[in-house]
Amino acid sequence: MKLDKNQIDTIDTVLEKLGVVYIDYKYEILDHIATEVEEKMILNDITFEEAFPAVLKKWQPKFKKSSSALFGYFWEMPEILLNKCIKMYRKKLLFIITGAMVLTSGFLLFSSFLGNHLAGFFSIATILYSVALLLSAIGYIRIRLSKRKTSYGFLFKQQFIGCSLVASQQLYYMNSGFESKHSSSLFSYLIIFTLCIYFLFSVYNLIYYRAHFYELKRMRFLEA
Amino acid sequence: MKNSQLYKGSLNTIIMKLLGENGRMYGYEITQKVKEITKGELNITEGALYPALHKLEAEGLLDVEIEKVDNRLRKYYKLTENGQTETVNRLAELEEFIKNMQSIVNPKLSY
């Protein structure tokens, strides 16, 4: 027994209310639940109104609102979506921190040949930060204006907030003369390390941005 | 999933093996197929299945086809060329693992 459009819309509405809004996951969950409901209706010879709550009850623990220290306890979403975001993010964090340490060490090795040319590097870094910040802001606005949400869009927005704070702080330090007054190798290391982290985060932001719009594009045609 | 710790490491290989045999499949179909083959002994949960499918897709081992079926969208997964090669490798690795486990658990049966 196949579900009609109204019954599918009912499942869709319930999922939206439960917070299952990311389309890269929602349609799969919807299809899974709908197929389970259809099977239950045939096997137990019951109506949609009886089968759907029973199936939903089984799924309920996965839709429980949860939060994580990774994204801040303020952000709550169904556990099944949160787990996906955590898995994507945790793996990336490890790569970013390791990558930034390697890049920083490499850069400092190279900069020892440049002597005291760190100030020149800071002016280049200022331009890079400003351009990256501007591009991220455009990306953020475009994602905010999207009619549909994806888990990639969520990760982009989370990173944008953190990256903007870091970039603003870095821009201040590099242009306030703080470095010349409080010159230390540890300070230089931290400035360059943060720049490398920011650079790697920006690469991931680009990946999330593209993935968000790719998901929207491949669903747009079929949703109609 | 029953005995999750033992099966967890093999989930991706199980999915790839099924897709290799059946061409393309959707999420619910995979869970039912595993249940059918193992006579209900192994039950893949949705919380484990979909992240695994998404990871394999991100690694370029699976391809996705989305179709409108019975008033809803359905995502079908199939192996890419790389995925087919990787399935052979992973199955060989799994068989080797089973053989080694057999030698440890029941040395009389091993060969």
Short mmCIF file of C-alpha atoms in Angstrom, two decimals:
data_model
loop_
_atom_site.label_atom_id
_atom_site.label_comp_id
_atom_site.label_asym_id
_atom_site.label_seq_id
_atom_site.Cartn_x
_atom_site.Cartn_y
_atom_site.Cartn_z
CA MET A 1 0.00 0.00 0.00
CA LYS A 2 1.61 3.26 -1.16
CA LEU A 3 1.23 6.51 0.77
CA ASP A 4 -0.50 9.40 -1.00
CA LYS A 5 0.85 12.94 -1.28
CA ASN A 6 -1.08 14.19 1.77
CA GLN A 7 0.33 11.41 3.95
CA ILE A 8 3.87 12.17 2.76
CA ASP A 9 3.26 15.85 3.51
CA THR A 10 2.13 14.90 7.03
CA ILE A 11 5.42 13.05 7.65
CA ASP A 12 7.33 16.00 6.17
CA THR A 13 5.58 18.48 8.48
CA VAL A 14 6.23 16.34 11.56
CA LEU A 15 9.92 16.02 10.64
CA GLU A 16 10.21 19.79 10.18
CA LYS A 17 8.60 20.33 13.59
CA LEU A 18 11.08 17.91 15.15
CA GLY A 19 13.94 19.93 13.68
CA VAL A 20 14.90 17.55 10.85
CA VAL A 21 15.40 20.41 8.39
CA TYR A 22 18.70 19.71 6.64
CA ILE A 23 17.76 18.48 3.18
CA ASP A 24 20.92 16.39 2.77
CA TYR A 25 19.43 14.12 5.44
CA LYS A 26 15.71 14.91 5.63
CA TYR A 27 14.56 13.26 2.41
CA GLU A 28 16.39 10.05 3.23
CA ILE A 29 14.81 9.92 6.67
CA LEU A 30 11.41 10.76 5.18
CA ASP A 31 11.72 7.98 2.60
CA HIS A 32 12.88 5.52 5.26
CA ILE A 33 9.98 6.33 7.58
CA ALA A 34 7.44 6.31 4.74
CA THR A 35 8.63 2.87 3.56
CA GLU A 36 8.46 1.54 7.13
CA VAL A 37 4.92 2.93 7.51
CA GLU A 38 3.82 1.31 4.24
CA GLU A 39 5.19 -2.05 5.34
CA LYS A 40 3.56 -1.79 8.75
CA MET A 41 0.21 -0.93 7.16
CA ILE A 42 0.36 -4.06 5.00
CA LEU A 43 1.73 -6.45 7.62
CA ASN A 44 -0.63 -5.41 10.42
CA ASP A 45 -3.53 -4.36 8.20
CA ILE A 46 -3.77 -0.95 9.85
CA THR A 47 -4.34 2.63 8.67
CA PHE A 48 -1.73 5.38 8.17
CA GLU A 49 -3.03 7.10 11.32
CA GLU A 50 -2.20 4.00 13.34
CA ALA A 51 1.07 3.03 11.65
CA PHE A 52 2.79 6.42 11.50
CA PRO A 53 2.81 7.12 15.29
CA ALA A 54 4.14 3.61 15.92
CA VAL A 55 7.03 4.10 13.47
CA LEU A 56 7.68 7.60 14.78
CA LYS A 57 7.93 6.25 18.33
CA LYS A 58 10.77 3.98 17.22
CA TRP A 59 12.60 6.97 15.71
CA GLN A 60 11.93 9.32 18.64
CA PRO A 61 15.29 8.79 20.47
CA LYS A 62 17.13 9.81 17.29
CA PHE A 63 15.14 13.04 17.11
CA LYS A 64 15.85 14.02 20.71
CA LYS A 65 17.21 17.57 20.79
CA SER A 66 20.91 17.56 21.67
CA SER A 67 23.80 19.98 21.72
CA SER A 68 27.57 19.70 21.72
CA ALA A 69 30.50 21.63 23.17
CA LEU A 70 31.96 21.66 19.65
CA PHE A 71 29.26 24.01 18.36
CA GLY A 72 28.19 25.55 21.67
CA TYR A 73 25.42 24.35 23.95
CA PHE A 74 23.16 27.11 22.64
CA TRP A 75 22.66 25.25 19.33
CA GLU A 76 20.27 22.34 19.63
CA MET A 77 19.26 19.92 16.91
CA PRO A 78 18.02 16.32 16.58
CA GLU A 79 20.65 13.83 17.73
CA ILE A 80 20.83 12.07 14.35
CA LEU A 81 21.77 15.35 12.62
CA LEU A 82 24.11 16.46 15.38
CA ASN A 83 26.07 13.21 15.21
CA LYS A 84 26.62 13.69 11.49
CA CYS A 85 27.86 17.27 12.01
CA ILE A 86 30.14 16.21 14.88
CA LYS A 87 31.68 13.42 12.79
CA MET A 88 32.38 15.80 9.91
CA TYR A 89 33.76 18.49 12.21
CA ARG A 90 35.91 16.41 14.58
CA LYS A 91 37.93 14.80 11.80
CA LYS A 92 38.49 18.21 10.23
CA LEU A 93 39.62 19.84 13.49
CA LEU A 94 42.39 17.29 13.93
CA PHE A 95 43.58 17.89 10.38
CA ILE A 96 43.47 21.68 10.81
CA ILE A 97 45.45 21.75 14.05
CA THR A 98 48.11 19.34 12.73
CA GLY A 99 48.26 21.17 9.40
CA ALA A 100 48.60 24.56 11.10
CA MET A 101 51.48 23.33 13.26
CA VAL A 102 53.34 21.97 10.23
CA LEU A 103 52.70 25.15 8.21
CA THR A 104 53.78 27.42 11.10
CA SER A 105 56.99 25.49 11.71
CA GLY A 106 57.75 25.53 7.99
CA PHE A 107 57.09 29.24 7.78
CA LEU A 108 59.25 30.09 10.80
CA LEU A 109 62.10 28.04 9.33
CA PHE A 110 61.78 30.07 6.15
CA SER A 111 61.34 33.39 7.98
CA SER A 112 64.61 32.95 9.88
CA PHE A 113 66.33 33.72 6.57
CA LEU A 114 64.30 36.90 6.26
CA GLY A 115 65.56 38.37 9.53
CA ASN A 116 63.24 41.11 10.73
CA HIS A 117 60.82 41.13 7.82
CA LEU A 118 57.86 39.96 9.87
CA ALA A 119 56.27 43.42 9.66
CA GLY A 120 56.18 43.10 5.87
CA PHE A 121 54.53 39.73 6.26
CA PHE A 122 51.90 41.25 8.54
CA SER A 123 50.84 43.75 5.89
CA ILE A 124 50.36 40.89 3.41
CA ALA A 125 48.48 38.94 6.10
CA THR A 126 46.23 41.96 6.72
CA ILE A 127 45.21 41.98 3.06
CA LEU A 128 44.63 38.19 3.09
CA TYR A 129 42.51 38.36 6.26
CA SER A 130 40.43 41.24 4.89
CA VAL A 131 39.76 39.50 1.57
CA ALA A 132 38.95 36.17 3.29
CA LEU A 133 36.65 37.93 5.77
CA LEU A 134 34.82 39.76 3.01
CA LEU A 135 34.35 36.59 0.93
CA SER A 136 33.18 34.65 4.00
CA ALA A 137 30.67 37.40 4.81
CA ILE A 138 29.25 37.21 1.26
CA GLY A 139 29.06 33.40 1.58
CA TYR A 140 27.36 33.72 4.97
CA ILE A 141 24.71 36.08 3.61
CA ARG A 142 24.07 33.83 0.59
CA ILE A 143 23.65 30.77 2.81
CA ARG A 144 21.38 32.69 5.22
CA LEU A 145 19.21 33.70 2.26
CA SER A 146 18.90 30.09 1.01
CA LYS A 147 15.36 28.77 1.17
CA ARG A 148 16.56 25.34 2.30
CA LYS A 149 19.00 24.35 5.00
CA THR A 150 21.79 21.78 4.85
CA SER A 151 24.23 20.45 7.43
CA TYR A 152 27.03 22.02 5.35
CA GLY A 153 25.36 25.41 5.65
CA PHE A 154 25.16 24.92 9.42
CA LEU A 155 28.89 24.12 9.63
CA PHE A 156 29.73 27.12 7.44
CA LYS A 157 27.72 29.47 9.66
CA GLN A 158 29.29 28.06 12.82
CA GLN A 159 32.77 28.56 11.43
CA PHE A 160 32.00 32.00 10.10
CA ILE A 161 31.21 33.33 13.58
CA GLY A 162 34.42 31.91 15.08
CA CYS A 163 36.59 32.91 12.12
CA SER A 164 35.25 36.50 12.10
CA LEU A 165 36.16 36.95 15.78
CA VAL A 166 39.66 35.51 15.20
CA ALA A 167 40.24 37.62 12.08
CA SER A 168 39.14 40.84 13.80
CA GLN A 169 41.44 40.17 16.73
CA GLN A 170 44.37 39.31 14.44
CA LEU A 171 43.81 42.42 12.31
CA TYR A 172 43.88 44.53 15.47
CA TYR A 173 47.12 43.02 16.79
CA MET A 174 48.94 43.17 13.48
CA ASN A 175 48.07 46.82 12.87
CA SER A 176 48.23 48.29 16.39
CA GLY A 177 52.01 48.10 16.75
CA PHE A 178 51.54 45.58 19.55
CA GLU A 179 54.17 43.30 18.02
CA SER A 180 56.93 45.95 17.95
CA LYS A 181 56.25 46.94 21.57
CA HIS A 182 55.94 43.41 22.93
CA SER A 183 58.17 41.56 20.52
CA SER A 184 58.67 37.89 21.38
CA SER A 185 59.14 34.75 19.36
CA LEU A 186 56.14 33.14 21.10
CA PHE A 187 53.91 36.03 20.04
CA SER A 188 55.11 35.75 16.42
CA TYR A 189 54.54 31.99 16.51
CA LEU A 190 51.00 32.43 17.82
CA ILE A 191 50.17 35.09 15.22
CA ILE A 192 51.39 32.87 12.38
CA PHE A 193 49.81 29.74 13.88
CA THR A 194 46.45 31.51 14.08
CA LEU A 195 46.85 32.71 10.51
CA CYS A 196 47.49 29.12 9.35
CA ILE A 197 44.47 27.87 11.29
CA TYR A 198 42.36 30.63 9.75
CA PHE A 199 43.64 29.75 6.28
CA LEU A 200 42.77 26.05 6.73
CA PHE A 201 39.33 26.91 8.18
CA SER A 202 38.74 29.10 5.13
CA VAL A 203 39.54 26.16 2.84
CA TYR A 204 36.93 24.07 4.67
CA ASN A 205 34.49 26.97 4.54
CA LEU A 206 34.83 26.97 0.78
CA ILE A 207 34.20 23.20 0.71
CA TYR A 208 31.08 23.58 2.90
CA TYR A 209 29.85 26.50 0.80
CA ARG A 210 30.14 24.48 -2.39
CA ALA A 211 28.59 21.38 -0.79
CA HIS A 212 25.64 23.45 0.49
CA PHE A 213 24.79 24.83 -2.95
CA TYR A 214 25.49 21.49 -4.62
CA GLU A 215 22.89 19.84 -2.35
CA LEU A 216 20.39 22.63 -3.08
CA LYS A 217 20.99 22.29 -6.81
CA ARG A 218 20.55 18.54 -6.96
CA MET A 219 17.36 18.67 -4.88
CA ARG A 220 15.79 21.74 -6.48
CA PHE A 221 14.81 20.01 -9.72
CA LEU A 222 13.34 16.97 -7.98
CA GLU A 223 11.48 18.89 -5.27
CA ALA A 224 9.39 20.75 -7.85
CA MET B 1 23.17 -3.29 15.60
CA LYS B 2 23.59 -6.56 17.49
CA ASN B 3 27.08 -6.99 18.97
CA SER B 4 27.84 -3.54 17.63
CA GLN B 5 31.49 -3.49 18.67
CA LEU B 6 32.25 -6.59 16.60
CA TYR B 7 30.29 -5.53 13.53
CA LYS B 8 31.05 -1.81 13.60
CA GLY B 9 34.38 -2.03 11.81
CA SER B 10 32.85 -4.09 9.01
CA LEU B 11 29.79 -1.95 8.30
CA ASN B 12 31.30 -0.14 5.31
CA THR B 13 32.47 -3.43 3.78
CA ILE B 14 29.01 -4.97 4.30
CA ILE B 15 27.37 -2.00 2.53
CA MET B 16 29.86 -2.10 -0.35
CA LYS B 17 29.46 -5.86 -0.76
CA LEU B 18 25.66 -5.52 -0.95
CA LEU B 19 25.88 -2.69 -3.47
CA GLY B 20 28.34 -4.75 -5.52
CA GLU B 21 25.84 -7.59 -5.68
CA ASN B 22 22.63 -5.61 -6.13
CA GLY B 23 23.70 -2.69 -8.32
CA ARG B 24 21.96 0.21 -6.63
CA MET B 25 20.05 0.31 -3.36
CA TYR B 26 18.41 2.81 -1.02
CA GLY B 27 18.86 3.06 2.75
CA TYR B 28 15.82 1.11 3.92
CA GLU B 29 16.48 -1.59 1.32
CA ILE B 30 20.00 -2.10 2.69
CA THR B 31 18.79 -2.53 6.28
CA GLN B 32 16.15 -5.03 5.17
CA LYS B 33 18.56 -6.99 2.98
CA VAL B 34 21.03 -7.37 5.86
CA LYS B 35 18.23 -8.47 8.17
CA GLU B 36 17.04 -11.00 5.58
CA ILE B 37 20.50 -12.47 4.87
CA THR B 38 21.37 -12.81 8.55
CA LYS B 39 17.85 -14.02 9.44
CA GLY B 40 17.33 -11.07 11.77
CA GLU B 41 20.61 -11.56 13.65
CA LEU B 42 22.18 -8.35 12.36
CA ASN B 43 20.20 -5.16 12.50
CA ILE B 44 21.82 -2.04 11.03
CA THR B 45 20.47 1.06 12.73
CA GLU B 46 19.62 4.19 10.77
CA GLY B 47 21.99 6.16 12.99
CA ALA B 48 24.90 4.02 11.79
CA LEU B 49 23.80 3.40 8.19
CA TYR B 50 23.35 6.93 6.86
CA PRO B 51 26.59 8.43 8.23
CA ALA B 52 28.41 5.43 6.73
CA LEU B 53 26.75 5.94 3.33
CA HIS B 54 27.52 9.68 3.38
CA LYS B 55 31.14 9.01 4.32
CA LEU B 56 31.57 6.50 1.48
CA GLU B 57 29.99 9.01 -0.91
CA ALA B 58 32.36 11.75 0.28
CA GLU B 59 35.31 9.40 -0.26
CA GLY B 60 34.20 8.93 -3.87
CA LEU B 61 33.42 5.22 -3.40
CA LEU B 62 29.66 5.63 -3.91
CA ASP B 63 27.60 7.53 -6.42
CA VAL B 64 24.11 8.87 -5.72
CA GLU B 65 21.04 8.90 -7.94
CA ILE B 66 17.97 10.74 -6.68
CA GLU B 67 14.55 9.89 -8.06
CA LYS B 68 10.98 10.74 -7.26
CA VAL B 69 9.30 7.48 -6.21
CA ASP B 70 5.79 7.17 -4.74
CA ASN B 71 5.38 10.92 -4.01
CA ARG B 72 8.77 11.28 -2.30
CA LEU B 73 12.44 11.60 -3.12
CA ARG B 74 14.56 8.47 -2.92
CA LYS B 75 18.33 8.38 -2.82
CA TYR B 76 19.88 5.35 -4.51
CA TYR B 77 23.51 4.48 -3.86
CA LYS B 78 25.78 2.57 -6.23
CA LEU B 79 29.48 1.79 -6.35
CA THR B 80 31.77 3.99 -8.40
CA GLU B 81 34.66 2.43 -10.33
CA ASN B 82 36.95 3.20 -7.40
CA GLY B 83 34.33 1.74 -5.09
CA GLN B 84 34.32 -1.55 -7.02
CA THR B 85 38.09 -1.89 -6.71
CA GLU B 86 37.99 -0.91 -3.05
CA THR B 87 35.24 -3.48 -2.37
CA VAL B 88 37.49 -6.28 -3.65
CA ASN B 89 40.35 -5.05 -1.43
CA ARG B 90 38.20 -4.65 1.67
CA LEU B 91 36.54 -8.05 1.22
CA ALA B 92 39.95 -9.69 0.92
CA GLU B 93 41.02 -7.89 4.09
CA LEU B 94 37.85 -8.99 5.90
CA GLU B 95 38.28 -12.61 4.80
CA GLU B 96 41.87 -12.55 6.06
CA PHE B 97 40.62 -11.15 9.37
CA ILE B 98 37.96 -13.87 9.70
CA LYS B 99 40.58 -16.53 8.93
CA ASN B 100 42.91 -15.17 11.61
CA MET B 101 40.10 -14.95 14.14
CA GLN B 102 39.14 -18.53 13.31
CA SER B 103 42.74 -19.64 13.99
CA ILE B 104 42.63 -17.98 17.40
CA VAL B 105 39.10 -18.84 18.48
CA ASN B 106 38.91 -22.37 17.08
CA PRO B 107 42.33 -23.64 15.93
CA LYS B 108 40.97 -27.10 15.08
CA LEU B 109 38.72 -25.73 12.33
CA SER B 110 41.31 -23.46 10.81
CA TYR B 111 43.39 -24.53 7.87
#
